[in-house]
CSV table of C-alpha atoms in Angstrom, one decimal:
chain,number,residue,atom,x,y,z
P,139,UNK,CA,75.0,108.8,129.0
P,140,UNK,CA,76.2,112.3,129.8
P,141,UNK,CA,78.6,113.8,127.2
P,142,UNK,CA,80.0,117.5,127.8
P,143,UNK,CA,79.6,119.2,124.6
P,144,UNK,CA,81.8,121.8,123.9
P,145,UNK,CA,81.8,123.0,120.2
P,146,UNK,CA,79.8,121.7,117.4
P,147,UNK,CA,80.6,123.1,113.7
P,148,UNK,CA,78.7,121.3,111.0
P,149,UNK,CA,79.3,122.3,107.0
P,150,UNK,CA,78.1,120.1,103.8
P,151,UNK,CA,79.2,119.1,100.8
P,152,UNK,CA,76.8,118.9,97.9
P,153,UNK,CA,77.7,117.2,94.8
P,154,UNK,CA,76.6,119.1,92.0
P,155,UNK,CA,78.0,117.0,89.0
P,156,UNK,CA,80.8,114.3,88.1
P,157,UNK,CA,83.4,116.1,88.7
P,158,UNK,CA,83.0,118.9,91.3
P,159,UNK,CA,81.9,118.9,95.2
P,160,UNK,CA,80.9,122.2,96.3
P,161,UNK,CA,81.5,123.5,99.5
P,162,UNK,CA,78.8,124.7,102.3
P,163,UNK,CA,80.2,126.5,105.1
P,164,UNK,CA,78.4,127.5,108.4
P,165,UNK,CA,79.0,130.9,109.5
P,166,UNK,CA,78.5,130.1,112.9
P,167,UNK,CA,78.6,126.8,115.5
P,168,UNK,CA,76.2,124.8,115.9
P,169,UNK,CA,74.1,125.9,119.1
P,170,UNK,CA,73.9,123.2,121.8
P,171,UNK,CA,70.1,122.6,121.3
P,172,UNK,CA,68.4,119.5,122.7
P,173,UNK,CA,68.2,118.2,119.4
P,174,UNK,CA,72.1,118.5,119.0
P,175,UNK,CA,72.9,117.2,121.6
P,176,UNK,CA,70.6,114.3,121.5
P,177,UNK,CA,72.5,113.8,117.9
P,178,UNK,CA,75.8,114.0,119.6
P,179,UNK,CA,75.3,111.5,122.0
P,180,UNK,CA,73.6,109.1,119.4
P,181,UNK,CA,76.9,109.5,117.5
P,182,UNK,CA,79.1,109.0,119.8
P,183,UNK,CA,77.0,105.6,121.0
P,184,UNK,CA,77.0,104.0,117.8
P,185,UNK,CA,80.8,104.8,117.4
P,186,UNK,CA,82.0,104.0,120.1
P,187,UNK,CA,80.3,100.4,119.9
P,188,UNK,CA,81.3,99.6,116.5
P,189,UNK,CA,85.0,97.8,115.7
P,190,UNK,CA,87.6,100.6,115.1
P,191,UNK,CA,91.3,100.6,113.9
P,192,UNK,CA,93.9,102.4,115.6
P,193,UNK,CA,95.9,105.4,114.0
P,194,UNK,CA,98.2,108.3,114.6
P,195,UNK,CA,99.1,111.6,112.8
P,196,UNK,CA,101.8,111.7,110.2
P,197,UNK,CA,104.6,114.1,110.9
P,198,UNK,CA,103.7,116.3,108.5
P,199,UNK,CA,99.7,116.1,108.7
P,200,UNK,CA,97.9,119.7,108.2
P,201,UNK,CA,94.6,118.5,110.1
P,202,UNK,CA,97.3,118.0,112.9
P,203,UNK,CA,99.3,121.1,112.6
P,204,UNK,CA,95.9,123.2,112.2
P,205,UNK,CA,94.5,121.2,115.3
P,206,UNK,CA,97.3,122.2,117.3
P,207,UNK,CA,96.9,125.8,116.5
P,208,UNK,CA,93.4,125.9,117.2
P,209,UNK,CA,94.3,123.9,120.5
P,210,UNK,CA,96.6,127.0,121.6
P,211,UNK,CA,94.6,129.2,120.7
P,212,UNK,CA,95.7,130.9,117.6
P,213,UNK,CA,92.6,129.5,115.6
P,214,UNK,CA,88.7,129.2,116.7
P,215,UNK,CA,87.6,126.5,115.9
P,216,UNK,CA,84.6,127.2,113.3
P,217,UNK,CA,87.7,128.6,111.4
P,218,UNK,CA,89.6,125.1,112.1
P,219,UNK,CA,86.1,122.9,110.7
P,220,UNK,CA,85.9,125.4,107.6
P,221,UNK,CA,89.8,124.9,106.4
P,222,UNK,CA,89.5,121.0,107.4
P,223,UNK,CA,86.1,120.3,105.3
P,224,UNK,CA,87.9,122.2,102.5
P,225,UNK,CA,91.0,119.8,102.7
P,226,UNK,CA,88.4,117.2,103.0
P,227,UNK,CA,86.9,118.5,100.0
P,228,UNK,CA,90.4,118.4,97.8
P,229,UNK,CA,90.7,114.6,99.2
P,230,UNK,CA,87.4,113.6,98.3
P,231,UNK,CA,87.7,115.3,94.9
P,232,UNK,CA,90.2,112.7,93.9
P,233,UNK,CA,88.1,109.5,93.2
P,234,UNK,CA,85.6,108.6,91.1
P,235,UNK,CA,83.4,107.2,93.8
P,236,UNK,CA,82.9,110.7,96.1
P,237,UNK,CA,80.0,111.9,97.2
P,238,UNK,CA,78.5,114.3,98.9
P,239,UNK,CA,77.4,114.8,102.6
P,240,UNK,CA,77.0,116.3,106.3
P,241,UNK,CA,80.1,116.9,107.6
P,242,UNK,CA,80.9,117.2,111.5
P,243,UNK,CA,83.3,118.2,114.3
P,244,UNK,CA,82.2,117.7,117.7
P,245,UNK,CA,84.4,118.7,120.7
P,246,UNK,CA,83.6,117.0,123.4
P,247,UNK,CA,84.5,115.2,127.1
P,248,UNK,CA,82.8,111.7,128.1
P,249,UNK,CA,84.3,110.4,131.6
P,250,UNK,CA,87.3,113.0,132.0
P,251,UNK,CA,88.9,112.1,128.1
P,252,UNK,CA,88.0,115.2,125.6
P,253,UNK,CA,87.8,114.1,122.2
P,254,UNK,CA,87.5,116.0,118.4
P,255,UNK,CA,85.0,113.5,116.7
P,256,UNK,CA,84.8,114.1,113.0
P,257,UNK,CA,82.0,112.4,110.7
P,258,UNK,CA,80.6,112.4,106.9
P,259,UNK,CA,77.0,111.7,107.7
P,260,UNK,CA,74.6,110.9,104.5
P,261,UNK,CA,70.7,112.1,104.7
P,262,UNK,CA,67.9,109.4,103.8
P,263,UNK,CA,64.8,110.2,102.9
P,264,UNK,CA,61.5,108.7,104.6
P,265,UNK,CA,57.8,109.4,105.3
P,266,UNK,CA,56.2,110.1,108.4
P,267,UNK,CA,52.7,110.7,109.3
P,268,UNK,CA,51.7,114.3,111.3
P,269,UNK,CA,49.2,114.9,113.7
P,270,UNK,CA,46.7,115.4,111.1
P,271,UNK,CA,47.2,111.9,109.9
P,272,UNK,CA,48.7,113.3,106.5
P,273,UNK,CA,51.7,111.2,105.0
P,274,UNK,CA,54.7,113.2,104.2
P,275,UNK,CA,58.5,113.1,103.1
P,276,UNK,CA,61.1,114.4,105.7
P,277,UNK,CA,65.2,114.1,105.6
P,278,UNK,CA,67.3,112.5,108.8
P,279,UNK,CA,70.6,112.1,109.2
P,280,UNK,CA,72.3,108.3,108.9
P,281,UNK,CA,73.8,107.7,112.1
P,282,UNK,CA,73.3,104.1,112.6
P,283,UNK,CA,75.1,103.5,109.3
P,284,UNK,CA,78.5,105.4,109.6
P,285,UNK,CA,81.2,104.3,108.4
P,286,UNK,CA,83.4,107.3,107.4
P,287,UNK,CA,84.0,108.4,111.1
P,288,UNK,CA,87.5,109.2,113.0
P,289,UNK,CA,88.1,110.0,116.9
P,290,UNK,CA,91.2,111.7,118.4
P,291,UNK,CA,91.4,111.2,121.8
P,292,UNK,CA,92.7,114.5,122.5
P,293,UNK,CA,93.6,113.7,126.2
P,294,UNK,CA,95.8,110.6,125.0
P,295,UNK,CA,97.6,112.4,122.3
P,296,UNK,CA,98.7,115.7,123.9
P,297,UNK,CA,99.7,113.5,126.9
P,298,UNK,CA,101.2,110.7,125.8
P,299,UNK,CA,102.6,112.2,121.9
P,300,UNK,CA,104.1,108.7,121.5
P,301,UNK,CA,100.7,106.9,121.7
P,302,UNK,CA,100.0,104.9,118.4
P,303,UNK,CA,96.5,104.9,119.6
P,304,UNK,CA,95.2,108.1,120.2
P,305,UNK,CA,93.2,108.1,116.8
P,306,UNK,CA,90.6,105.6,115.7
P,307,UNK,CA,88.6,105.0,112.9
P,308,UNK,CA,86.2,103.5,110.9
P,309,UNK,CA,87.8,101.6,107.9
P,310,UNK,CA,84.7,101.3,105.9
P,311,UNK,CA,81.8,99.2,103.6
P,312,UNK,CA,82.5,100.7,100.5
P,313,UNK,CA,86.5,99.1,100.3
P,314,UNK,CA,89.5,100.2,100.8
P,315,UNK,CA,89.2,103.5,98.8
P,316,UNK,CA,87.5,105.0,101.5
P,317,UNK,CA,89.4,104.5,104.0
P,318,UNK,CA,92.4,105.7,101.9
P,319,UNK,CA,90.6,109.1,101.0
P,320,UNK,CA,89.8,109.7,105.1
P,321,UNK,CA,93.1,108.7,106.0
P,322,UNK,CA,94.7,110.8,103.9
P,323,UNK,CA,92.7,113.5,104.9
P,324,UNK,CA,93.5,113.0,108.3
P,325,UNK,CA,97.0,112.6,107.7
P,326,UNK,CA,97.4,109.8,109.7
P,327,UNK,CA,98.7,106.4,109.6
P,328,UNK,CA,98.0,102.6,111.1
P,329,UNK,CA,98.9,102.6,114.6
P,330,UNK,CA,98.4,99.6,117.1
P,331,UNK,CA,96.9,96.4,114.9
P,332,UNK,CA,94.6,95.3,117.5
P,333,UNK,CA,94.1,92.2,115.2
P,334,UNK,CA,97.5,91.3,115.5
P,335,UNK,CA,97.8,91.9,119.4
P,336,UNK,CA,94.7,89.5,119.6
P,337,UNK,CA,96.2,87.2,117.8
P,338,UNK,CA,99.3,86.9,119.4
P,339,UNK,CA,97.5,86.3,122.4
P,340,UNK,CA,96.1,83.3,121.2
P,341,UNK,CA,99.1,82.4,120.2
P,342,UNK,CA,101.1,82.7,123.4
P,343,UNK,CA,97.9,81.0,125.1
P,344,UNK,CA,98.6,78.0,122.9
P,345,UNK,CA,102.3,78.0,123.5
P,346,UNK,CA,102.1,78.6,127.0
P,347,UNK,CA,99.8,75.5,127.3
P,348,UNK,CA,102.2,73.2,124.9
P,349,UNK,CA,105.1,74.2,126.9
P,350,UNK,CA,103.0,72.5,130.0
P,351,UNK,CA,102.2,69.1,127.9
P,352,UNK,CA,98.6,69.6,129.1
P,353,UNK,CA,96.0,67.3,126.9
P,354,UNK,CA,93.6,68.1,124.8
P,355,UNK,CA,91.0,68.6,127.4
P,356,UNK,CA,93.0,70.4,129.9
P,357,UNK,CA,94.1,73.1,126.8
P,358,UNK,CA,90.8,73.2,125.8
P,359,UNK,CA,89.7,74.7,129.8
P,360,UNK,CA,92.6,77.0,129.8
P,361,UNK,CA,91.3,78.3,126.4
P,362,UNK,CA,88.0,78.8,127.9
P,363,UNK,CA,89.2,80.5,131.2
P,364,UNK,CA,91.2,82.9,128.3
P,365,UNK,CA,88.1,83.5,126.5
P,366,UNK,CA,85.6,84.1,129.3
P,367,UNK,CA,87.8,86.8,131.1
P,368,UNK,CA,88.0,88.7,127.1
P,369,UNK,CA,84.7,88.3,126.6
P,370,UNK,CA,83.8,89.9,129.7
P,371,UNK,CA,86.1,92.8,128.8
P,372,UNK,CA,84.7,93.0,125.6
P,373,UNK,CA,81.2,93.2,126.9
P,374,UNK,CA,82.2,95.5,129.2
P,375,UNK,CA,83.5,98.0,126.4
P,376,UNK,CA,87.1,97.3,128.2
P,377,UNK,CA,90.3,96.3,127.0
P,378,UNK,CA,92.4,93.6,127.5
P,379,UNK,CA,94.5,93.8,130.3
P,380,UNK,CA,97.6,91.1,130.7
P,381,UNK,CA,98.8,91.4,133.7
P,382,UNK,CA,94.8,90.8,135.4
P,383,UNK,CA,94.5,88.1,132.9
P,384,UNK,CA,97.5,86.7,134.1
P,385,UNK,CA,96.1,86.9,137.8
P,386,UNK,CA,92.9,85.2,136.6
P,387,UNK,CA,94.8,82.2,135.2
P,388,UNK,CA,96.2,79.7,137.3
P,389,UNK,CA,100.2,79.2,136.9
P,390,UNK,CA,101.2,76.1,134.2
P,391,UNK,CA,104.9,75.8,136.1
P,392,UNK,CA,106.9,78.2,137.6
P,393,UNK,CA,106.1,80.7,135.1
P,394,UNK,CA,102.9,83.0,135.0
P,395,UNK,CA,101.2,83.5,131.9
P,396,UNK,CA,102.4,87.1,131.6
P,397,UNK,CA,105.8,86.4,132.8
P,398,UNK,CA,105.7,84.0,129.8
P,399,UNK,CA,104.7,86.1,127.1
P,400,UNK,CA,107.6,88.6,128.4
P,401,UNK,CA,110.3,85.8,128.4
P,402,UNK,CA,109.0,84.5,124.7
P,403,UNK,CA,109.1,88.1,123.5
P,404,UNK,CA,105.7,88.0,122.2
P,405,UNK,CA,105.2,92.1,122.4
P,406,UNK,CA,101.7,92.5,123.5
P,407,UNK,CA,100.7,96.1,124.9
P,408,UNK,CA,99.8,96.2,128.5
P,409,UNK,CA,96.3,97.0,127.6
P,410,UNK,CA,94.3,96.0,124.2
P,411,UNK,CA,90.9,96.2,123.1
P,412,UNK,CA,89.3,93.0,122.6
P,413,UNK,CA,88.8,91.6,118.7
P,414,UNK,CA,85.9,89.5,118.8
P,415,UNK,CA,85.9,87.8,115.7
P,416,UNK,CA,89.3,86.5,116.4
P,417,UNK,CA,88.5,85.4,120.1
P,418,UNK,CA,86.2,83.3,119.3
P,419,UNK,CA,89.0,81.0,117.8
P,420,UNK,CA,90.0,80.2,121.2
P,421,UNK,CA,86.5,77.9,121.6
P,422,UNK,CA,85.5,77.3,118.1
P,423,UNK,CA,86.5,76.6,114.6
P,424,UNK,CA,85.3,78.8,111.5
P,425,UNK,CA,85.7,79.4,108.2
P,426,UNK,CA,84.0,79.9,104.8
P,427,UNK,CA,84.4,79.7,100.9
P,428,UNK,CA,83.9,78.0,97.7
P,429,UNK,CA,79.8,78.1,99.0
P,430,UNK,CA,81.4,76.0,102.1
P,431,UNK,CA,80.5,77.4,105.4
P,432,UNK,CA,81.3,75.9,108.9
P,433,UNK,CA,81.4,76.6,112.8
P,434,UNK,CA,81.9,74.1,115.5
P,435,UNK,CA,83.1,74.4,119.2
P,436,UNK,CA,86.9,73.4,119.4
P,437,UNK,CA,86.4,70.6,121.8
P,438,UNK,CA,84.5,68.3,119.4
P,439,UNK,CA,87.5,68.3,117.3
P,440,UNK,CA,88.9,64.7,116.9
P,441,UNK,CA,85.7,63.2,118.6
P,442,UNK,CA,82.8,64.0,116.1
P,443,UNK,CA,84.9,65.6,113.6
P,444,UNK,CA,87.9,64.5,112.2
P,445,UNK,CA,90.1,65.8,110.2
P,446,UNK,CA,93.0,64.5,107.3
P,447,UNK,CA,95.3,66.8,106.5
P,448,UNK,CA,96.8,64.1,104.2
P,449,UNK,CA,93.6,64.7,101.9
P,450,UNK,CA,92.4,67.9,103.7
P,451,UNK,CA,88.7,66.5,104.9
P,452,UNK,CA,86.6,66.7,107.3
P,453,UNK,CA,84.6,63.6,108.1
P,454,UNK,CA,81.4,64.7,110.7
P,455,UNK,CA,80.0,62.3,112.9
P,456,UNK,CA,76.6,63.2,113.6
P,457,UNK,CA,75.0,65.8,112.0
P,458,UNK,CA,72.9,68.6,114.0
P,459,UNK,CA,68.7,67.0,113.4
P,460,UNK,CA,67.6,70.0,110.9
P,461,UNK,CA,70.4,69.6,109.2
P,462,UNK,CA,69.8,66.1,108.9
P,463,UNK,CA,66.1,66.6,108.1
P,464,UNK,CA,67.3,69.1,105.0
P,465,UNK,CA,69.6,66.3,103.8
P,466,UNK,CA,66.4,63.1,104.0
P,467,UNK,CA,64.2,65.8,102.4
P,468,UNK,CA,65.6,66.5,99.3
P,469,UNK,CA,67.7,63.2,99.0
P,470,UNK,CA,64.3,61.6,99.2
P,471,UNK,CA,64.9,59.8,102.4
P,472,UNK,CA,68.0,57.6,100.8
């Protein structure tokens, strides 16, 4: 991985009791040490493999406005990250729930895109052991578990200003509440739902294949052919494209699939990243609740499981052996 750093500003904020986050501002950018940029790129690989939502700036966001400035010019930007973790600070301020942190804003280019990453990182405690063989405490940044992280892909949105895309972030562990707070911050909004996109797909893949009157078997191949071509994208950290997954997929009539999912109005993008959880529903069932948990591949539906919907069950034919072993074990054998 080789990421072109440009500008590093890192500040803190230190909670000092229920009710008040104080500020700590660098006077100066972080200089582009080995250690930084080690810390960059570590950032930037954990990100950018973790699932992300899609955003763009509000009309009247101040992170946007003072972005722009410092973009032309008219603001450094170690003035920019000092004004932006005090707004940050006012936004945290606001719930119950806010904590302190490491903030950071990292300007950087990875494979011609620039980007503006900004992070609230929390320091762990651990122990470590020195050359002399002595045990002692030491502080390290959180990376691997981020989750109050945003990325605008500064290429994207000073390009393309129309883009409901150009901004992703993390929504969170902690609940909604979080990503509220960072969101507001931002000033931003819920762009592209790549959920949504994802599932439309499956649904025109379904359609498509109903319109054809294939059987079960033949739908169940055409899935597969779907799901090996995304999973390949996803693996590949690339998005979905439809028109080469329309290529990949042989005709079902006159029709293509993308010349299908055009006709039917089903308004995919041209390009969208891959959801795995919801791919996988094009080769297997899932769900879970009331203590109930269960996952089995699509095609054994209505030949080892069955299912009423008159009485909504599920009747399994041949259980999976150490599942079967739990069951004699603690039913006795009966």
């Amino acid at each position: 991985m080789s990421l072109d750093i440009d500008q590093i500003a890192l500040h803190q904020l230190v909670k000092r009791d229920e009710n008040q986050l104080e500020l700590v501002l660098r006077d100066t950018l972080l200089p582009a040490t080995k250690a930084v940029e080690e810390m960059a790129e570590e950032l930037h690989r954990v990100y950018s493999a973790k699932n992300k939502a899609y955003g763009l700036f509000d009309e009247e966001s101040e992170l946007a406005a003072a972005l722009r400035n410092c973009r032309k010019g008219e603001d450094d930007f170690l003035a920019f990250s000092r004004a932006a973790t005090g707004r940050l600070r006012d936004e945290l301020s606001k719930y119950t729930f806010a904590e302190g942190g490491i903030v950071l804003f990292i300007h950087y280019r990875y494979l011609a895109v620039e980007y503006l990453l900004v992070a609230v990182l929390n320091s762990q405690s651990s122990m470590r052991v020195n050359e002399q063989l002595d045990i002692s405490s030491t502080h390290y940044l959180d990376i691997n578990h981020a989750d109050i992280v945003a990325r605008i892909d500064l290429t994207e949105w000073e390009t393309n200003p129309e883009s409901t895309r150009y901004l992703t972030f993390l929504r969170g562990r902690v609940g909604r509440k979080v990503a509220d707070f960072f969101m507001d911050f931002l000033g931003a909004s819920v762009g592209l739902d790549t959920k949504a996109q994802n599932r439309g797909l499956l649904q025109a893949v379904d359609d498509y294949c109903a319109e054809s009157n294939l059987d079960k078997n033949e739908r169940q191949n055409y899935r597969q052919q779907v799901y090996s071509y995304c999973n390949d994208q996803l693996q590949a950290g690339e998005e979905i494209a439809l028109e080469d997954l329309s290529s990949e997929l042989p005709p079902l009539g006159e029709k293509t699939f993308q010349a299908f999912t055009q006709e039917q109005g089903y308004e995919l993008e041209e390009h969208f990243p891959a959801d795995r959880s919801t791919l996988r529903q094009l080769t297997k069932f899932a769900g879970s609740g009331g203590g109930l948990t269960l996952n089995f591949d699509a095609m054994l539906l209505g030949e080892r499981i069955f299912w009423d919907p008159a009485t909504d069950t599920l009747t399994i034919k041949g259980t999976p052996p150490n599942l079967r072993d739990q069951l004699q074990r603690r039913t006795g054998g009966n």
